[in-house]
Short mmCIF file of C-alpha atoms in Angstrom, two decimals:
data_model
loop_
_atom_site.label_atom_id
_atom_site.label_comp_id
_atom_site.label_asym_id
_atom_site.label_seq_id
_atom_site.Cartn_x
_atom_site.Cartn_y
_atom_site.Cartn_z
CA MET A 1 57.05 9.91 33.75
CA ASN A 2 59.79 9.50 31.44
CA GLN A 3 59.53 6.45 30.18
CA ILE A 4 55.58 7.18 29.37
CA LEU A 5 56.69 9.70 28.10
CA LEU A 6 59.85 7.62 25.20
CA GLY A 7 57.24 5.78 24.82
CA ILE A 8 54.68 7.67 23.65
CA LEU A 9 57.61 9.58 21.41
CA LYS A 10 58.18 6.13 19.60
CA SER A 11 54.79 5.10 18.96
CA HIS A 12 54.68 8.12 16.63
CA ALA A 13 56.17 5.62 13.80
CA ASN A 14 53.03 3.00 14.47
CA LYS A 15 50.68 6.43 14.27
CA GLN A 16 49.81 5.64 10.82
CA SER A 17 48.63 2.21 11.41
CA PHE A 18 46.58 3.31 14.05
CA LEU A 19 44.67 6.12 12.35
CA ASN A 20 43.77 3.63 9.50
CA GLN A 21 42.52 1.73 11.95
CA LEU A 22 40.07 4.25 14.20
CA LYS A 23 39.27 5.34 10.36
CA THR A 24 38.20 2.25 9.53
CA PHE A 25 36.14 1.66 12.38
CA ASN A 26 35.00 5.09 12.09
CA GLU A 27 33.41 4.20 8.95
CA LYS A 28 32.60 1.22 10.05
CA PRO A 29 31.25 0.24 13.89
CA ASN A 30 32.22 -2.91 14.88
CA ILE A 31 31.85 -3.08 18.70
CA LEU A 32 32.37 -6.24 19.42
CA ALA A 33 31.21 -6.48 23.92
CA ALA A 34 31.51 -4.61 26.44
CA VAL A 35 33.86 -5.82 29.28
CA VAL A 36 34.45 -5.15 33.13
CA ALA A 37 37.37 -5.81 33.65
CA CYS A 38 39.77 -5.30 36.65
CA VAL A 39 42.98 -2.35 37.15
CA ASP A 40 45.24 -4.72 38.11
CA SER A 41 48.69 -3.51 35.17
CA ARG A 42 49.03 -6.54 34.28
CA VAL A 43 45.37 -7.45 32.86
CA LEU A 44 45.97 -6.35 29.49
CA THR A 45 42.27 -6.86 28.81
CA SER A 46 42.17 -5.38 24.57
CA LYS A 47 45.59 -7.31 24.15
CA LEU A 48 44.09 -10.93 25.75
CA LEU A 49 41.51 -11.04 24.13
CA CYS A 50 42.93 -9.52 20.77
CA SER A 51 40.47 -6.83 19.86
CA ASN A 52 40.90 -3.81 17.89
CA VAL A 53 40.71 -0.17 17.98
CA GLY A 54 37.25 0.46 18.48
CA GLU A 55 35.68 -2.73 19.99
CA LEU A 56 35.90 -2.84 22.94
CA PHE A 57 34.11 -1.27 25.81
CA ILE A 58 35.71 -1.93 28.85
CA GLU A 59 34.82 -0.46 32.61
CA ARG A 60 37.71 -1.34 35.57
CA ASN A 61 37.54 -1.68 38.68
CA PRO A 62 40.04 -3.42 42.04
CA GLY A 63 37.93 -7.02 41.88
CA ASN A 64 36.45 -6.38 38.64
CA PHE A 65 33.38 -6.05 40.35
CA VAL A 66 29.77 -6.03 38.90
CA CYS A 67 27.99 -4.03 41.27
CA CYS A 68 24.22 -4.96 42.70
CA GLU A 69 21.81 -2.50 41.64
CA LYS A 70 19.18 -4.15 44.36
CA SER A 71 22.46 -3.62 47.25
CA SER A 72 20.91 -1.44 50.63
CA LEU A 73 23.83 0.40 50.32
CA GLU A 74 22.65 2.87 48.31
CA HIS A 75 25.81 5.79 49.45
CA PHE A 76 27.73 3.01 46.91
CA ASN A 77 25.46 2.39 44.33
CA GLU A 78 25.93 6.43 43.95
CA ASN A 79 28.65 6.87 43.48
CA CYS A 80 28.98 3.77 41.67
CA VAL A 81 29.87 3.99 37.57
CA THR A 82 28.49 0.45 36.47
CA PRO A 83 24.95 2.14 35.85
CA GLY A 84 25.90 3.81 34.15
CA PHE A 85 28.51 1.95 31.99
CA LEU A 86 26.47 -0.52 31.60
CA GLU A 87 23.58 1.52 30.14
CA LEU A 88 25.80 2.68 27.67
CA THR A 89 26.68 0.10 26.50
CA LEU A 90 24.29 -2.55 26.80
CA LEU A 91 21.33 0.23 25.57
CA ARG A 92 23.29 3.11 23.95
CA CYS A 93 25.65 1.27 22.02
CA ARG A 94 22.64 -2.11 21.96
CA ILE A 95 25.41 -4.35 22.47
CA ASN A 96 25.18 -7.88 23.11
CA ASP A 97 27.46 -9.41 24.89
CA ILE A 98 29.64 -8.40 27.93
CA ILE A 99 32.14 -10.84 29.68
CA ILE A 100 33.03 -9.84 33.19
CA CYS A 101 36.91 -10.68 33.40
CA GLY A 102 39.19 -12.22 36.26
CA HIS A 103 42.11 -13.07 36.31
CA SER A 104 44.80 -15.46 37.98
CA ASP A 105 47.30 -13.80 41.62
CA CYS A 106 44.67 -11.09 42.14
CA ARG A 107 45.55 -8.71 45.19
CA ALA A 108 41.68 -8.08 45.27
CA MET A 109 40.97 -11.14 46.12
CA ASN A 110 43.95 -11.25 48.11
CA LEU A 111 42.39 -8.64 50.22
CA LEU A 112 38.75 -9.53 50.24
CA ASN A 113 39.87 -13.45 51.03
CA ASN A 114 41.83 -11.54 54.26
CA LEU A 115 38.53 -9.14 55.25
CA GLY A 116 36.15 -12.56 55.20
CA LYS A 117 38.57 -14.08 57.95
CA CYS A 118 38.90 -10.90 59.92
CA LYS A 119 34.93 -11.16 59.72
CA HIS A 120 34.89 -13.97 60.95
CA GLU A 121 37.70 -13.44 63.21
CA LYS A 122 35.54 -10.08 64.26
CA SER A 123 39.51 -8.40 64.16
CA HIS A 124 38.55 -5.84 61.83
CA SER A 125 36.41 -2.54 63.84
CA TYR A 126 34.84 -2.41 60.32
CA LEU A 127 33.42 -4.98 59.59
CA ALA A 128 32.75 -6.44 62.91
CA HIS A 129 29.72 -3.77 63.49
CA HIS A 130 28.42 -3.94 59.54
CA GLU A 131 28.59 -6.47 57.30
CA HIS A 132 25.96 -5.70 54.71
CA GLN A 133 23.64 -2.79 56.28
CA PRO A 134 23.09 -0.05 55.23
CA ILE A 135 24.54 3.58 56.88
CA ASN A 136 24.17 7.00 57.00
CA VAL A 137 27.56 8.42 55.55
CA HIS A 138 26.15 11.58 56.97
CA ASN A 139 26.62 10.61 60.82
CA GLU A 140 30.02 10.29 62.76
CA ASN A 141 28.78 7.66 64.57
CA ASN A 142 28.50 5.14 61.18
CA GLN A 143 32.07 6.74 60.39
CA MET A 144 32.86 3.87 58.55
CA LYS A 145 36.91 3.41 60.17
CA SER A 146 38.55 1.15 56.83
CA SER A 147 39.80 2.30 53.47
CA PRO A 148 38.67 3.00 50.50
CA LEU A 149 39.83 0.28 48.39
CA GLU A 150 38.26 -2.10 52.23
CA LYS A 151 35.30 -0.86 52.06
CA TRP A 152 34.95 -1.02 48.56
CA ILE A 153 36.11 -4.68 48.49
CA TRP A 154 33.96 -5.71 50.96
CA GLU A 155 30.85 -4.18 50.00
CA ASN A 156 31.07 -6.02 46.84
CA GLY A 157 32.43 -9.32 47.34
CA CYS A 158 30.41 -10.29 51.10
CA LYS A 159 28.49 -11.59 48.56
CA THR A 160 31.07 -14.40 47.05
CA LEU A 161 32.49 -14.86 50.51
CA GLN A 162 29.13 -15.78 50.97
CA ASN A 163 28.56 -18.38 48.19
CA PHE A 164 32.75 -19.48 48.42
CA ASN A 165 32.25 -23.70 50.19
CA LEU A 166 35.23 -24.71 49.60
CA LYS A 167 33.81 -27.96 51.62
CA SER A 168 31.07 -28.30 49.11
CA ASP A 169 32.10 -29.87 45.01
CA ILE A 170 29.89 -27.50 44.00
CA LEU A 171 29.95 -23.89 43.89
CA SER A 172 26.56 -22.62 43.09
CA PHE A 173 25.16 -18.48 42.06
CA LYS A 174 21.93 -17.31 42.01
CA SER A 175 20.01 -14.26 42.22
CA SER A 176 16.85 -14.52 44.66
CA ILE A 177 15.99 -10.32 42.70
CA HIS A 178 15.80 -12.01 39.11
CA PRO A 179 13.64 -14.96 38.91
CA LYS A 180 15.17 -15.93 34.86
CA CYS A 181 18.70 -15.95 35.73
CA PRO A 182 20.92 -19.00 35.53
CA THR A 183 22.17 -20.88 38.11
CA LEU A 184 25.56 -20.43 37.69
CA GLU A 185 27.94 -23.58 39.74
CA LEU A 186 31.72 -24.23 39.44
CA ASP A 187 33.12 -27.92 39.96
CA LEU A 188 35.50 -27.52 42.77
CA THR A 189 36.24 -31.49 41.88
CA LEU A 190 38.20 -29.60 38.42
CA THR A 191 40.86 -26.93 40.11
CA LYS A 192 42.17 -28.40 42.37
CA HIS A 193 44.80 -27.20 41.00
CA LEU A 194 44.16 -23.77 41.73
CA THR A 195 45.25 -21.44 45.35
CA GLU A 196 42.16 -20.88 47.43
CA ILE A 197 43.04 -17.08 45.25
CA ASP A 198 42.57 -18.10 42.76
CA LEU A 199 39.67 -20.19 42.99
CA LEU A 200 38.09 -17.31 44.57
CA SER A 201 38.58 -15.16 41.48
CA GLN A 202 36.82 -17.69 39.50
CA ALA A 203 33.68 -18.06 41.92
CA ASN A 204 33.71 -14.53 41.88
CA VAL A 205 33.78 -14.35 38.07
CA LEU A 206 30.08 -16.49 38.09
CA GLN A 207 29.28 -13.79 41.02
CA GLN A 208 29.38 -10.44 38.84
CA MET A 209 27.88 -12.17 36.52
CA ILE A 210 24.89 -12.92 38.18
CA ASN A 211 24.73 -9.22 39.34
CA VAL A 212 24.27 -8.15 35.57
CA TYR A 213 20.84 -9.57 36.13
CA SER A 214 19.38 -7.55 39.90
CA TYR A 215 19.32 -5.06 36.73
CA GLU A 216 16.34 -3.99 36.22
CA MET A 217 17.29 -1.82 32.71
CA LEU A 218 18.26 -4.70 31.55
CA THR A 219 15.16 -7.11 32.41
CA ASN A 220 13.22 -7.42 28.87
CA GLN A 221 17.80 -8.56 27.45
CA LEU A 222 18.33 -11.15 29.48
CA ALA A 223 14.29 -11.74 29.05
CA GLN A 224 14.41 -12.39 25.15
CA ASN A 225 18.79 -13.50 25.64
CA VAL A 226 19.84 -10.74 23.82
CA LEU A 227 22.27 -10.50 25.92
CA ARG A 228 24.83 -12.86 26.54
CA VAL A 229 26.42 -12.55 30.03
CA HIS A 230 30.48 -14.12 29.87
CA GLY A 231 33.08 -14.92 32.33
CA MET A 232 36.28 -14.93 31.84
CA TRP A 233 39.91 -15.61 33.46
CA PHE A 234 43.27 -14.30 32.81
CA GLU A 235 45.26 -17.40 33.72
CA PHE A 236 48.97 -15.20 34.25
CA TYR A 237 51.69 -17.60 33.82
CA SER A 238 50.56 -19.75 31.38
CA GLY A 239 49.21 -17.42 28.76
CA ASN A 240 46.25 -18.77 29.18
CA VAL A 241 42.95 -16.83 28.42
CA LEU A 242 39.23 -18.73 29.89
CA LEU A 243 36.27 -19.07 28.95
CA TYR A 244 33.73 -19.90 31.14
CA SER A 245 31.76 -22.90 30.47
CA ARG A 246 27.91 -23.91 31.90
CA LEU A 247 27.43 -26.86 30.83
CA ASN A 248 31.25 -28.68 31.96
CA LYS A 249 30.55 -25.97 34.89
CA ALA A 250 34.42 -25.24 34.24
CA PHE A 251 37.01 -22.28 33.09
CA LEU A 252 37.42 -23.77 30.19
CA PRO A 253 41.25 -22.58 27.86
CA VAL A 254 40.82 -21.69 25.50
CA THR A 255 42.05 -23.80 22.92
CA LYS A 256 42.36 -25.31 19.12
CA GLU A 257 40.26 -28.51 21.20
CA THR A 258 38.27 -26.68 22.47
CA ILE A 259 36.43 -23.81 20.56
CA THR A 260 34.18 -25.51 18.54
CA SER A 261 32.60 -26.99 21.81
CA LEU A 262 33.32 -23.21 23.77
CA ILE A 263 31.38 -21.72 19.90
CA ASN A 264 29.42 -23.74 20.11
CA GLU A 265 27.84 -23.34 23.64
CA LEU A 266 27.61 -19.46 23.22
#
């Protein structure tokens, strides 16, 4: 806290610049996108996306999950902030772009991967008995015997694991709920340089993009192509920001060489 307070004091020197940006935004709002990102302290979303004051609405949660509206776990959905965030940003504020942001070396994806192995080996007391089924949280016999983080990661990430088949050259993600939801694919032949956890993180971004289509309140915007769903991935150690390309079935770095084709694909 000492360092935080001293940092606030130091920032006073640049306060006028911030106030000027805020005044400009208030006079002419320019909201660029809604963003769902991970809570990882290294994910400086506004800085990585080079945004100014007021340009991004950001929701952060472990694993950058978009809770699926049609999930059978009603008690999870009731406590999930995602529906409110989507309504505020995409409907009330009429933002036309939503970005799901994953990143390398993701601790949440590492935990999801480990939980998947525990489920396969039936070595986890909760996962051995609850795969993705409704649970009566008021029944003591059904109380989950795992941490809140493990429950959050598993309930929202198990769908990603179901589609995570490294024996295939192409990972495919599609919705069984929304008939017009596009199929998103990831070409594994282009990702051989990635670790298994980083590959799972990229796959998870695609699954969360699909989950956006599960929201009935967004049906019209999605059907009319008024709302665009994007996937981005931050590679910490290279400093690269990658955008998912449907045509290339891969996350491509945003560079001078790729910027034209990426913009044309939007």
